Coordinates of N, CA and C in Angstrom, one line a residue:
X1 N 0.7 -1.1 0.1 CA 0.2 0.3 -0.2 C 0.9 1.4 0.0
X2 N 0.4 2.4 -1.0 CA 1.3 3.5 -0.9 C 1.3 4.2 0.7
X3 N 2.4 5.0 0.8 CA 2.7 5.6 2.4 C 1.3 6.3 2.2
X4 N 1.0 7.2 1.4 CA -0.1 8.1 1.5 C -1.5 7.9 1.1
X5 N -1.7 6.5 0.8 CA -2.5 6.2 0.7 C -3.7 6.2 2.0
X6 N -4.9 6.9 1.7 CA -5.6 6.9 2.9 C -7.2 5.2 2.1
X7 N -7.8 5.2 3.6 CA -8.6 4.3 4.1 C -10.2 4.3 3.2
X8 N -11.3 3.8 3.1 CA -12.3 4.3 3.0 C -13.2 4.7 4.3
X9 N -12.9 3.9 5.0 CA -13.0 4.3 6.6 C -12.3 5.6 7.5
X10 N -11.3 6.2 6.6 CA -10.8 7.1 7.1 C -11.5 8.9 6.8
X11 N -12.7 8.3 6.3 CA -13.8 9.7 5.8 C -15.5 9.1 5.9
X12 N -16.0 9.9 6.2 CA -17.5 9.9 6.4 C -18.0 10.7 5.0
X13 N -18.6 9.0 4.5 CA -19.7 9.1 3.4 C -20.7 10.1 2.9
X14 N -21.2 10.3 1.8 CA -22.0 11.0 2.0 C -23.2 10.5 0.6
X15 N -24.5 10.2 0.6 CA -25.2 9.6 0.1 C -26.1 10.6 -0.6
X16 N -26.1 10.6 -2.3 CA -26.8 11.7 -3.1 C -27.7 10.7 -3.3
X17 N -29.4 10.9 -3.5 CA -30.3 10.1 -4.5 C -31.2 11.1 -4.4
X18 N -31.3 12.0 -5.6 CA -32.6 12.6 -5.5 C -33.1 12.4 -6.5
X19 N -34.2 13.8 -7.1 CA -35.2 13.2 -8.4 C -34.3 13.2 -9.6
X20 N -35.6 13.0 -10.4 CA -35.0 12.8 -12.3 C -34.4 14.1 -12.6
X21 N -33.2 14.0 -13.0 CA -32.5 15.4 -13.4 C -32.2 15.1 -15.0
X22 N -32.0 16.0 -16.2 CA -31.5 16.1 -17.4 C -30.3 15.6 -17.4
X23 N -30.1 14.8 -18.6 CA -29.1 13.8 -19.2 C -27.6 15.2 -18.5
X24 N -27.9 16.4 -19.5 CA -27.1 17.5 -19.3 C -26.5 17.9 -17.9
X25 N -27.6 17.8 -17.1 CA -27.2 18.3 -15.8 C -26.6 17.1 -14.9
X26 N -26.7 16.2 -15.6 CA -26.5 15.0 -14.7 C -24.5 15.0 -15.1
X27 N -24.5 15.6 -16.0 CA -22.9 15.7 -16.4 C -22.2 16.7 -15.9
X28 N -23.4 17.7 -15.5 CA -22.3 19.2 -14.7 C -22.3 18.6 -13.4
X29 N -23.3 17.7 -12.7 CA -23.3 17.6 -11.4 C -21.8 16.4 -11.0
X30 N -21.7 15.4 -12.3 CA -20.4 15.2 -11.3 C -19.7 15.9 -11.3
X31 N -19.1 16.7 -12.5 CA -18.0 17.8 -12.7 C -18.0 18.5 -11.0
X32 N -19.1 19.2 -11.2 CA -19.0 20.0 -9.9 C -19.2 19.3 -8.6
X33 N -20.1 17.9 -8.3 CA -19.3 17.4 -7.1 C -18.1 17.3 -6.8
X34 N -17.5 16.4 -7.6 CA -16.1 16.1 -7.6 C -15.2 17.2 -7.3
X35 N -15.3 18.4 -8.3 CA -14.4 19.4 -7.8 C -14.5 20.3 -6.1
X36 N -15.8 20.4 -6.1 CA -16.0 20.3 -4.3 C -15.0 19.3 -3.7
X37 N -15.4 18.3 -4.0 CA -14.7 17.1 -2.7 C -13.5 17.7 -2.7
X38 N -13.0 17.9 -4.2 CA -11.1 17.7 -4.2 C -10.8 19.3 -3.5
X39 N -11.7 20.2 -3.6 CA -11.3 21.3 -3.0 C -11.8 21.5 -1.3
X40 N -12.3 19.8 -0.8 CA -12.1 20.1 0.8 C -13.7 20.5 1.2
X41 N -14.6 21.1 0.1 CA -16.0 21.9 0.5 C -17.2 20.7 0.3
X42 N -17.0 18.7 0.2 CA -17.6 18.3 0.6 C -17.4 17.2 0.6
X43 N -18.0 16.4 1.3 CA -17.0 14.9 1.9 C -17.2 14.1 0.2
X44 N -16.5 13.2 0.7 CA -16.9 11.8 -0.3 C -17.9 11.7 -0.7
X45 N -18.5 11.3 -1.8 CA -19.7 11.4 -2.0 C -20.1 10.1 -3.1
X46 N -21.5 9.4 -2.8 CA -22.1 8.5 -3.7 C -23.3 8.8 -4.0
X47 N -23.2 9.1 -5.3 CA -24.7 9.5 -5.9 C -25.1 8.7 -6.9
X48 N -26.3 8.4 -6.8 CA -27.1 7.6 -7.6 C -27.9 8.5 -8.2
X49 N -28.0 7.9 -9.6 CA -28.6 9.2 -10.8 C -30.1 8.6 -10.9
X50 N -30.9 9.8 -11.4 CA -32.3 9.1 -12.0 C -32.8 9.9 -12.7
X51 N -33.1 9.6 -14.4 CA -32.8 10.1 -15.5 C -34.2 10.9 -15.7
X52 N -34.5 11.8 -16.0 CA -35.5 12.7 -16.9 C -36.4 12.5 -17.7
X53 N -34.8 11.9 -19.0 CA -35.4 11.2 -20.3 C -34.4 10.3 -20.6
X54 N -34.7 9.7 -21.8 CA -33.7 8.7 -22.2 C -32.4 9.8 -22.7
X55 N -31.3 8.7 -22.6 CA -29.9 9.5 -23.2 C -29.1 8.8 -23.9
X56 N -28.4 8.9 -24.2 CA -26.9 8.4 -24.9 C -25.5 9.5 -24.1
X57 N -24.6 8.6 -23.5 CA -23.9 9.2 -22.9 C -22.6 8.9 -23.3
X58 N -21.6 10.0 -24.0 CA -20.6 9.4 -24.7 C -19.5 9.8 -24.0
X59 N -18.2 9.0 -24.1 CA -17.2 9.1 -22.8 C -16.2 10.6 -23.8
X60 N -15.7 11.0 -22.9 CA -14.9 12.4 -22.9 C -13.7 12.4 -24.7
X61 N -13.0 11.2 -24.6 CA -12.4 11.4 -25.8 C -13.0 10.4 -27.0
X62 N -14.8 10.0 -27.2 CA -15.2 9.6 -28.1 C -15.3 10.6 -29.3
X63 N -15.7 9.9 -30.2 CA -16.2 10.5 -31.8 C -17.3 10.2 -31.6
X64 N -18.0 11.6 -32.0 CA -19.5 11.6 -32.1 C -20.2 10.5 -33.1
X65 N -19.8 10.7 -34.3 CA -20.0 10.5 -35.3 C -19.8 8.9 -35.5
X66 N -19.0 8.1 -34.8 CA -18.5 7.1 -34.7 C -19.4 6.3 -33.5
X67 N -19.9 6.7 -32.4 CA -20.6 6.1 -31.5 C -22.2 6.2 -31.9
X68 N -23.0 7.6 -32.3 CA -24.2 7.6 -32.0 C -24.5 7.7 -33.9
X69 N -25.6 7.3 -34.3 CA -26.5 6.9 -35.3 C -27.6 8.3 -34.8
X70 N -27.3 9.5 -35.5 CA -28.1 10.8 -35.2 C -29.5 10.2 -35.4
X71 N -29.7 9.7 -36.8 CA -31.2 9.2 -37.0 C -32.2 8.3 -35.9
X72 N -31.3 7.6 -35.7 CA -31.8 6.6 -34.4 C -31.9 7.4 -33.4
X73 N -31.2 8.2 -33.0 CA -31.4 9.0 -31.5 C -32.5 10.0 -32.0
X74 N -32.5 10.7 -33.2 CA -33.8 11.9 -33.4 C -35.3 10.6 -33.1
X75 N -35.3 9.7 -33.9 CA -36.4 8.8 -33.9 C -37.1 8.4 -32.5
X76 N -35.9 8.1 -31.7 CA -36.4 7.6 -30.6 C -36.3 8.9 -29.3
X77 N -36.2 10.3 -29.7 CA -36.5 11.2 -29.0 C -35.0 11.0 -27.8
X78 N -33.8 10.7 -28.3 CA -32.5 10.2 -27.1 C -31.8 11.4 -27.4
X79 N -31.8 12.6 -26.1 CA -30.6 13.2 -26.1 C -29.3 12.7 -25.9
X80 N -28.2 13.0 -26.6 CA -27.1 13.0 -26.8 C -25.9 13.7 -26.1
X81 N -25.6 13.2 -24.9 CA -24.7 14.2 -24.4 C -22.9 13.8 -24.0
X82 N -22.1 14.5 -23.9 CA -21.0 13.9 -23.6 C -20.5 14.4 -21.8
X83 N -19.5 13.0 -21.6 CA -19.4 13.3 -20.1 C -17.6 13.6 -20.2
X84 N -17.3 14.3 -19.0 CA -15.8 14.7 -18.5 C -15.4 13.5 -18.4
X85 N -15.5 12.3 -18.5 CA -14.6 11.0 -18.0 C -14.6 10.1 -19.5
X86 N -13.6 9.2 -19.3 CA -13.3 8.5 -20.2 C -14.4 7.5 -20.7
X87 N -13.5 6.3 -21.4 CA -14.7 5.0 -21.2 C -15.7 4.8 -22.4
X88 N -16.7 4.1 -22.6 CA -17.6 3.9 -23.6 C -18.6 4.5 -23.6
X89 N -19.7 4.5 -24.9 CA -21.0 5.2 -24.9 C -21.7 4.6 -23.8
X90 N -23.0 4.7 -23.2 CA -24.0 4.5 -22.5 C -25.2 4.7 -22.9
X91 N -26.2 3.8 -23.1 CA -27.6 4.1 -23.3 C -28.4 3.8 -22.2
X92 N -29.2 5.0 -22.1 CA -29.9 5.1 -21.1 C -31.7 5.1 -21.5
X93 N -32.4 4.8 -20.4 CA -33.6 5.1 -20.3 C -34.2 5.1 -19.0
X94 N -35.0 5.9 -18.6 CA -35.5 6.2 -17.3 C -36.0 4.9 -17.0
X95 N -35.7 4.3 -15.5 CA -36.2 3.1 -15.1 C -35.5 1.5 -15.4
X96 N -34.4 2.2 -16.3 CA -33.9 0.7 -17.5 C -32.5 0.8 -16.7
X97 N -32.0 1.2 -16.0 CA -30.3 1.1 -15.7 C -30.2 2.1 -14.3
X98 N -28.8 1.3 -13.8 CA -28.6 1.7 -12.7 C -27.1 2.5 -12.5
X99 N -27.1 3.7 -12.3 CA -26.0 4.4 -12.5 C -25.6 5.5 -11.3
X100 N -24.6 5.2 -10.8 CA -24.2 5.9 -9.6 C -22.6 6.5 -10.1
X101 N -22.3 7.7 -9.0 CA -21.0 8.3 -9.5 C -20.3 7.9 -7.9
X102 N -19.0 8.1 -7.8 CA -18.4 8.0 -6.8 C -17.4 9.3 -6.9
X103 N -17.2 10.2 -6.1 CA -16.6 11.5 -5.8 C -15.4 11.2 -4.9
X104 N -14.1 10.9 -5.2 CA -13.2 10.5 -3.8 C -12.3 11.5 -4.0
X105 N -11.7 11.4 -2.6 CA -10.2 11.7 -3.0 C -9.4 10.7 -3.4
X106 N -8.4 11.6 -4.2 CA -7.3 11.1 -5.1 C -6.3 10.3 -3.8
X107 N -6.8 10.7 -2.8 CA -5.6 10.1 -1.7 C -6.3 8.6 -1.5
X108 N -7.4 8.4 -2.2 CA -7.7 6.8 -1.6 C -6.8 6.0 -3.1
X109 N -7.0 6.3 -3.9 CA -6.6 5.7 -4.9 C -5.0 5.4 -5.4
X110 N -4.3 6.7 -4.2 CA -2.9 6.9 -4.2 C -2.0 5.7 -4.8
X111 N -1.0 5.8 -5.8 CA -0.3 4.5 -6.4 C -0.7 3.4 -6.6
X112 N -1.9 3.7 -7.2 CA -3.0 2.8 -7.9 C -2.7 2.9 -9.6
X113 N -2.5 1.8 -10.3 CA -2.8 2.2 -11.6 C -4.4 2.1 -11.7
X114 N -4.9 2.5 -13.1 CA -6.3 2.9 -13.5 C -6.6 1.5 -13.6
X115 N -6.6 0.5 -13.8 CA -6.9 -1.2 -13.5 C -7.3 -1.6 -12.3
X116 N -6.4 -1.0 -11.3 CA -6.4 -1.5 -9.7 C -7.5 -0.5 -9.4
X117 N -7.6 0.7 -9.8 CA -8.6 1.7 -8.9 C -9.6 1.5 -9.2
X118 N -10.1 0.9 -10.5 CA -11.4 0.5 -10.9 C -11.9 -0.5 -10.3
X119 N -11.1 -1.5 -10.0 CA -11.7 -2.5 -9.3 C -11.9 -2.2 -7.8
X120 N -10.8 -1.7 -7.3 CA -10.7 -1.1 -6.2 C -12.1 -0.5 -5.4
X121 N -12.5 0.5 -6.7 CA -13.5 1.5 -6.1 C -15.0 0.5 -6.6
X122 N -15.1 -0.8 -7.0 CA -16.0 -1.4 -7.0 C -16.6 -2.2 -6.6
X123 N -15.2 -2.3 -5.3 CA -15.5 -3.6 -4.6 C -17.1 -4.1 -4.0
X124 N -17.5 -2.9 -3.3 CA -18.6 -2.7 -2.7 C -19.8 -3.2 -3.4
X125 N -19.5 -2.9 -4.9 CA -20.9 -3.3 -5.9 C -20.9 -4.9 -6.0
X126 N -19.4 -5.6 -6.2 CA -19.2 -7.0 -6.3 C -20.2 -7.3 -5.0
X127 N -20.1 -6.8 -3.9 CA -20.2 -7.6 -2.5 C -21.8 -7.6 -2.8
X128 N -22.7 -6.1 -3.2 CA -23.7 -6.0 -3.1 C -24.6 -7.2 -4.3
X129 N -24.0 -7.4 -5.3 CA -24.2 -8.2 -6.1 C -24.5 -9.4 -5.9
X130 N -23.4 -10.3 -5.1 CA -23.0 -11.3 -4.5 C -24.7 -11.8 -3.3
X131 N -24.1 -10.6 -2.8 CA -25.8 -10.7 -1.9 C -27.0 -10.9 -2.7
X132 N -27.2 -10.5 -3.9 CA -28.4 -10.6 -4.7 C -27.9 -12.3 -5.4
X133 N -27.6 -12.6 -5.0 CA -27.1 -14.1 -5.7 C -26.3 -14.1 -7.2
X134 N -25.7 -12.9 -7.1 CA -25.1 -12.9 -8.8 C -23.5 -13.1 -8.6
X135 N -23.0 -13.9 -9.2 CA -21.2 -14.5 -9.1 C -20.9 -13.2 -10.1
X136 N -20.1 -12.0 -9.9 CA -20.1 -11.1 -10.6 C -18.5 -10.8 -10.3
X137 N -18.0 -10.1 -11.0 CA -16.1 -9.9 -11.4 C -16.2 -9.1 -12.3
X138 N -15.2 -8.4 -11.7 CA -14.5 -6.9 -12.8 C -13.6 -7.4 -14.0
X139 N -13.6 -7.4 -15.0 CA -13.2 -7.8 -16.1 C -12.5 -6.2 -16.8
X140 N -11.0 -6.3 -16.5 CA -10.4 -5.2 -17.0 C -10.7 -4.9 -18.5
X141 N -10.6 -3.7 -18.7 CA -10.0 -2.7 -17.7 C -11.4 -2.0 -16.8
X142 N -12.5 -2.1 -17.4 CA -13.6 -1.6 -16.6 C -14.9 -2.0 -17.0
X143 N -15.1 -3.2 -16.6 CA -16.6 -3.8 -17.3 C -16.8 -4.8 -16.0
X144 N -18.1 -5.0 -15.3 CA -18.4 -5.8 -14.4 C -19.3 -7.0 -15.0
X145 N -18.7 -7.8 -14.9 CA -19.5 -9.0 -15.6 C -19.7 -10.3 -14.7
X146 N -20.6 -11.0 -15.5 CA -21.4 -12.4 -14.8 C -20.9 -13.6 -15.8
X147 N -21.3 -14.8 -15.5 CA -21.5 -15.8 -16.0 C -22.4 -15.7 -17.6
X148 N -23.7 -15.0 -17.3 CA -24.4 -14.7 -18.3 C -24.3 -13.3 -19.2
X149 N -23.1 -12.8 -18.7 CA -23.1 -11.3 -19.7 C -22.5 -10.5 -19.0
X150 N -21.9 -9.0 -19.7 CA -21.8 -7.9 -19.1 C -22.8 -7.2 -18.2
X151 N -22.5 -6.8 -17.4 CA -23.7 -6.5 -16.4 C -23.0 -4.6 -16.2
X152 N -22.2 -4.1 -16.6 CA -22.3 -3.0 -16.5 C -20.5 -2.2 -16.6
X153 N -20.6 -1.0 -16.8 CA -19.2 -0.8 -17.4 C -18.6 0.5 -16.8
X154 N -17.9 1.1 -16.1 CA -17.2 2.0 -15.6 C -16.5 2.9 -16.4
X155 N -16.2 4.4 -16.0 CA -15.3 5.3 -16.3 C -15.0 6.1 -15.2
X156 N -13.7 6.8 -15.6 CA -13.6 8.0 -14.6 C -12.7 8.9 -14.8
X157 N -12.5 9.8 -14.4 CA -11.4 11.2 -14.4 C -11.3 11.8 -13.3
X158 N -9.7 12.1 -13.5 CA -9.2 12.2 -11.9 C -8.9 14.0 -12.6
X159 N -9.6 14.9 -11.5 CA -9.7 16.2 -11.5 C -9.7 16.8 -10.4
X160 N -8.3 18.1 -10.4 CA -8.7 19.2 -9.0 C -8.6 18.1 -7.8
X161 N -7.7 17.5 -7.3 CA -7.5 16.1 -6.3 C -8.4 15.4 -5.8
X162 N -9.3 15.1 -7.0 CA -10.2 14.2 -6.7 C -10.3 13.3 -8.0
X163 N -11.1 11.9 -7.5 CA -11.5 11.2 -8.6 C -13.0 11.2 -8.3
X164 N -13.5 11.1 -10.2 CA -14.6 11.3 -10.6 C -14.7 9.6 -11.4
X165 N -15.6 8.3 -10.5 CA -16.0 7.5 -10.8 C -17.2 6.8 -11.2
X166 N -17.3 6.5 -12.4 CA -18.9 6.4 -12.2 C -19.6 5.0 -12.9
X167 N -20.5 4.6 -12.8 CA -20.6 2.7 -13.2 C -21.6 3.1 -13.8
X168 N -22.2 2.2 -15.1 CA -23.9 2.4 -15.2 C -24.0 0.7 -15.4
X169 N -24.8 0.1 -14.8 CA -25.4 -1.3 -15.0 C -26.7 -1.4 -15.8
X170 N -26.9 -2.5 -16.5 CA -27.8 -2.8 -16.9 C -29.4 -3.3 -16.3
X171 N -30.0 -2.5 -15.9 CA -31.2 -3.3 -15.3 C -32.1 -4.2 -16.1
X172 N -32.7 -3.2 -17.1 CA -33.4 -3.9 -18.1 C -33.5 -3.0 -19.2
X173 N -33.1 -3.9 -20.6 CA -32.5 -2.6 -21.7 C -33.4 -3.5 -22.6
X174 N -33.8 -2.4 -23.2 CA -34.2 -2.4 -24.9 C -33.0 -2.6 -26.1
X175 N -32.7 -3.7 -26.2 CA -31.6 -3.9 -27.1 C -31.9 -3.7 -28.4
X176 N -33.2 -4.0 -29.2 CA -33.2 -3.6 -30.4 C -33.4 -2.0 -30.5
X177 N -33.6 -1.2 -29.3 CA -33.9 0.2 -29.4 C -32.1 0.6 -29.6
X178 N -31.3 0.0 -28.5 CA -30.0 0.4 -28.5 C -29.4 0.2 -29.6
X179 N -29.2 -1.2 -30.5 CA -28.8 -1.0 -31.7 C -29.0 -0.2 -33.0
X180 N -30.2 0.5 -32.6 CA -30.6 1.4 -33.9 C -29.9 2.6 -33.2
X181 N -29.3 3.2 -32.1 CA -28.6 4.3 -31.6 C -27.4 4.3 -31.8
X182 N -26.7 3.7 -31.0 CA -25.7 3.4 -30.9 C -24.9 2.5 -31.9
X183 N -23.6 3.0 -33.0 CA -23.4 2.5 -34.0 C -22.6 1.0 -33.3
X184 N -21.5 1.6 -32.1 CA -20.7 0.2 -31.9 C -21.5 -1.1 -31.6
X185 N -22.6 -1.2 -31.1 CA -23.3 -2.1 -30.3 C -23.8 -2.9 -31.6
X186 N -24.1 -2.1 -33.2 CA -24.7 -2.8 -34.0 C -23.7 -3.2 -34.7
X187 N -22.3 -2.8 -34.5 CA -21.0 -3.6 -35.2 C -21.0 -4.9 -34.7
X188 N -20.7 -4.6 -33.2 CA -20.4 -5.9 -32.3 C -21.3 -6.8 -32.7
X189 N -22.3 -6.4 -32.7 CA -23.5 -7.7 -33.2 C -24.1 -8.1 -34.1
X190 N -23.8 -7.4 -35.5 CA -23.9 -7.7 -36.6 C -24.0 -9.1 -37.3
X191 N -23.3 -9.6 -36.5 CA -23.0 -11.4 -37.0 C -23.4 -12.2 -36.3
X192 N -23.9 -11.8 -35.1 CA -25.0 -12.5 -34.0 C -26.1 -12.1 -33.9
X193 N -27.0 -11.1 -34.7 CA -28.3 -11.1 -34.5 C -28.4 -10.8 -33.3
X194 N -29.8 -9.9 -32.7 CA -30.2 -8.9 -31.7 C -30.2 -10.1 -30.4
X195 N -30.4 -11.0 -30.3 CA -30.4 -12.3 -29.5 C -29.6 -12.0 -28.9
X196 N -28.4 -11.9 -29.5 CA -26.9 -11.8 -28.6 C -26.8 -10.2 -28.2
X197 N -27.6 -9.3 -28.7 CA -27.4 -8.0 -28.3 C -28.1 -8.2 -26.3
X198 N -29.0 -8.6 -26.8 CA -30.1 -9.4 -25.1 C -29.4 -10.0 -24.2
X199 N -28.4 -10.7 -24.6 CA -27.4 -11.5 -23.9 C -26.4 -10.8 -23.2
X200 N -25.6 -10.0 -24.5 CA -24.0 -9.4 -24.2 C -24.3 -8.3 -22.8
X201 N -25.4 -7.6 -23.1 CA -25.4 -7.2 -21.7 C -27.1 -7.3 -20.8
X202 N -26.4 -8.1 -19.7 CA -27.8 -9.2 -19.6 C -28.0 -8.1 -18.2
X203 N -29.5 -7.9 -18.3 CA -29.9 -6.9 -17.5 C -30.2 -7.1 -16.2
X204 N -30.2 -7.0 -15.2 CA -30.2 -7.1 -13.5 C -31.8 -7.7 -13.3
X205 N -32.6 -6.9 -14.1 CA -33.8 -7.5 -13.6 C -34.1 -9.1 -13.9
X206 N -33.9 -9.6 -14.6 CA -33.8 -11.1 -15.4 C -32.6 -11.8 -14.3
X207 N -31.4 -11.0 -13.7 CA -30.9 -11.9 -12.7 C -31.2 -11.9 -11.4
X208 N -32.2 -10.9 -10.9 CA -32.4 -10.9 -9.5 C -34.2 -11.4 -9.1
X209 N -34.7 -10.8 -10.5 CA -36.3 -10.8 -10.3 C -36.8 -9.7 -9.6
X210 N -35.6 -8.7 -9.0 CA -36.2 -7.6 -8.0 C -36.3 -6.5 -8.7
X211 N -37.4 -5.6 -8.4 CA -37.6 -4.1 -8.9 C -36.2 -3.9 -8.7
X212 N -36.1 -2.6 -9.7 CA -35.1 -1.9 -9.6 C -34.5 -0.7 -8.2
X213 N -35.7 -0.2 -7.8 CA -35.8 0.2 -6.4 C -34.9 -0.8 -5.6
X214 N -35.2 -2.0 -5.5 CA -34.8 -2.9 -4.3 C -33.1 -3.3 -4.6
X215 N -33.3 -3.2 -5.9 CA -31.1 -3.6 -6.2 C -30.8 -2.5 -5.5
X216 N -31.1 -1.1 -5.8 CA -30.3 0.1 -5.6 C -30.3 0.1 -3.8
X217 N -31.3 -0.6 -3.5 CA -31.4 -0.2 -1.9 C -30.7 -1.1 -1.0
X218 N -30.3 -2.6 -2.4 CA -29.5 -3.6 -1.9 C -28.0 -3.0 -1.8
X219 N -27.7 -1.8 -2.9 CA -26.5 -1.5 -3.1 C -26.0 -0.6 -1.9
X220 N -27.0 0.2 -1.7 CA -26.5 1.4 -0.4 C -26.7 0.5 0.6
X221 N -27.4 -0.1 1.4 CA -27.0 -0.9 2.3 C -25.6 -1.7 2.3
X222 N -25.2 -2.3 1.5 CA -24.1 -3.1 1.7 C -23.3 -1.9 1.6
X223 N -23.2 -0.8 0.9 CA -22.3 0.6 1.1 C -22.2 1.0 2.8
X224 N -23.2 1.1 3.4 CA -23.4 1.5 4.3 C -22.6 0.6 5.9
X225 N -23.2 -0.3 5.0 CA -22.6 -1.3 6.2 C -21.1 -1.7 6.0
X226 N -20.2 -1.5 4.8 CA -18.9 -1.4 5.0 C -18.5 -0.2 5.3
X227 N -19.1 1.1 4.9 CA -18.4 2.4 5.4 C -19.2 3.3 6.1
X228 N -19.0 4.5 6.4 CA -19.5 5.3 7.2 C -20.7 6.2 6.1
X229 N -21.9 6.0 5.8 CA -22.7 6.8 4.9 C -23.5 7.3 5.7
X230 N -23.8 8.7 5.1 CA -25.1 9.6 6.0 C -25.4 10.0 4.3
X231 N -27.1 10.1 4.5 CA -27.6 11.2 3.4 C -26.8 12.3 3.6
X232 N -26.8 12.7 2.2 CA -27.1 14.2 1.9 C -27.3 14.8 0.8
X233 N -27.1 16.0 0.3 CA -28.1 16.7 -0.4 C -26.8 17.6 -1.6
X234 N -27.3 17.8 -2.9 CA -27.0 18.4 -3.9 C -26.6 19.9 -3.0
X235 N -27.7 20.6 -2.8 CA -27.8 22.0 -2.4 C -27.8 22.9 -3.3
X236 N -28.8 24.1 -3.0 CA -29.1 25.1 -4.1 C -27.8 25.5 -4.6
X237 N -27.0 25.9 -3.9 CA -25.5 26.6 -4.6 C -25.0 26.2 -6.1
X238 N -24.7 24.6 -5.5 CA -23.9 23.5 -5.9 C -25.0 23.3 -7.1
X239 N -26.5 23.1 -7.4 CA -27.3 22.8 -8.2 C -27.1 24.1 -9.1
X240 N -27.0 25.1 -8.8 CA -27.4 26.3 -9.6 C -25.8 26.5 -10.4
X241 N -24.9 26.1 -9.8 CA -23.3 26.3 -10.6 C -23.3 24.9 -11.6
X242 N -24.0 24.0 -11.3 CA -24.2 22.7 -12.3 C -25.1 23.5 -13.4
X243 N -26.2 24.1 -12.5 CA -27.1 24.2 -13.9 C -26.7 25.2 -14.9
X244 N -25.8 26.1 -14.7 CA -25.0 26.9 -15.3 C -24.2 26.1 -16.3
X245 N -23.3 25.2 -15.7 CA -22.4 24.3 -16.6 C -23.3 23.7 -17.6
X246 N -24.9 23.4 -17.1 CA -25.3 22.4 -18.1 C -25.9 23.2 -19.2
X247 N -26.2 24.5 -19.0 CA -26.6 25.2 -19.8 C -25.6 25.8 -21.0
X248 N -24.3 26.3 -20.0 CA -23.6 26.5 -21.1 C -22.3 25.7 -21.7
X249 N -22.3 24.4 -21.1 CA -21.3 23.6 -21.9 C -21.9 22.1 -22.2
X250 N -22.7 21.3 -21.5 CA -23.0 20.2 -21.8 C -24.1 20.2 -22.3
X251 N -25.1 21.2 -22.6 CA -25.9 21.3 -23.7 C -25.5 21.9 -25.1
X252 N -24.5 22.3 -25.2 CA -23.6 23.0 -26.3 C -23.4 22.0 -27.3
X253 N -24.0 22.1 -28.7 CA -23.4 21.1 -29.4 C -21.6 21.1 -30.0
X254 N -21.1 22.2 -29.3 CA -19.7 22.3 -29.4 C -19.1 21.5 -28.2
X255 N -19.5 21.4 -27.7 CA -19.3 20.3 -26.5 C -19.7 19.1 -27.0
X256 N -20.6 18.3 -27.3 CA -21.2 17.1 -27.5 C -20.0 17.2 -29.0
X257 N -19.9 17.7 -30.0 CA -19.4 17.2 -31.2 C -17.6 18.1 -31.0
X258 N -17.0 17.8 -29.6 CA -15.5 18.4 -29.5 C -14.5 17.5 -30.0
X259 N -14.8 15.9 -29.8 CA -14.5 15.2 -30.7 C -15.3 14.4 -31.9
X260 N -15.2 15.5 -33.5 CA -16.3 15.0 -33.9 C -16.9 14.0 -34.5

């Protein structure tokens, strides 16, 4: 262990789980909350997302035109946004995915490689899935997998003394719609047909038989059983700052197409 590395239990963690937000505001909240954590203005935070509308979220370094079929996105009324972290494209519909962010001090992963930090920051989720009867593991670099297929994927950004780490897991997925909107999904699956699209990203609903809210509650309970976790909130000042960023940056065509 790195001499300067801290431990999960050196911190009092905050849980934020608020009502549905727009895709652009989610992107801005990730940046704002992580920056506040890095500046010591907010404790390390676990934020669970709720979606106000369907979206495709592309990674910071991905090409918009390589990832997204604009006709498919328009036809299905799907907003496309770009996040500040790396990783791959994510297809979201309200109620069909489970997304969370961890905004943590960089000291927590001091001296770790990116690969080590991914698995380390999601160890609690694997515990939660195990408690639901799912044998899940980390597939380097950044996938959570089970015998029945991929469950989710992670992405990270390191900024201003903090690490933003977030994960999207498929709870229930419309695979046919996903491959009409995401080009990459279509290419990977073109020779296998959409039955394997449904298999490639295996929804948690079929594996657990539980409502999405119950899966999330088990995740929160698992985290709280391992670490000190208290309810928190975004707060008006942070929300106002994030909304301004959402309007000026994350909703803009320039940012979304920054890698064309």
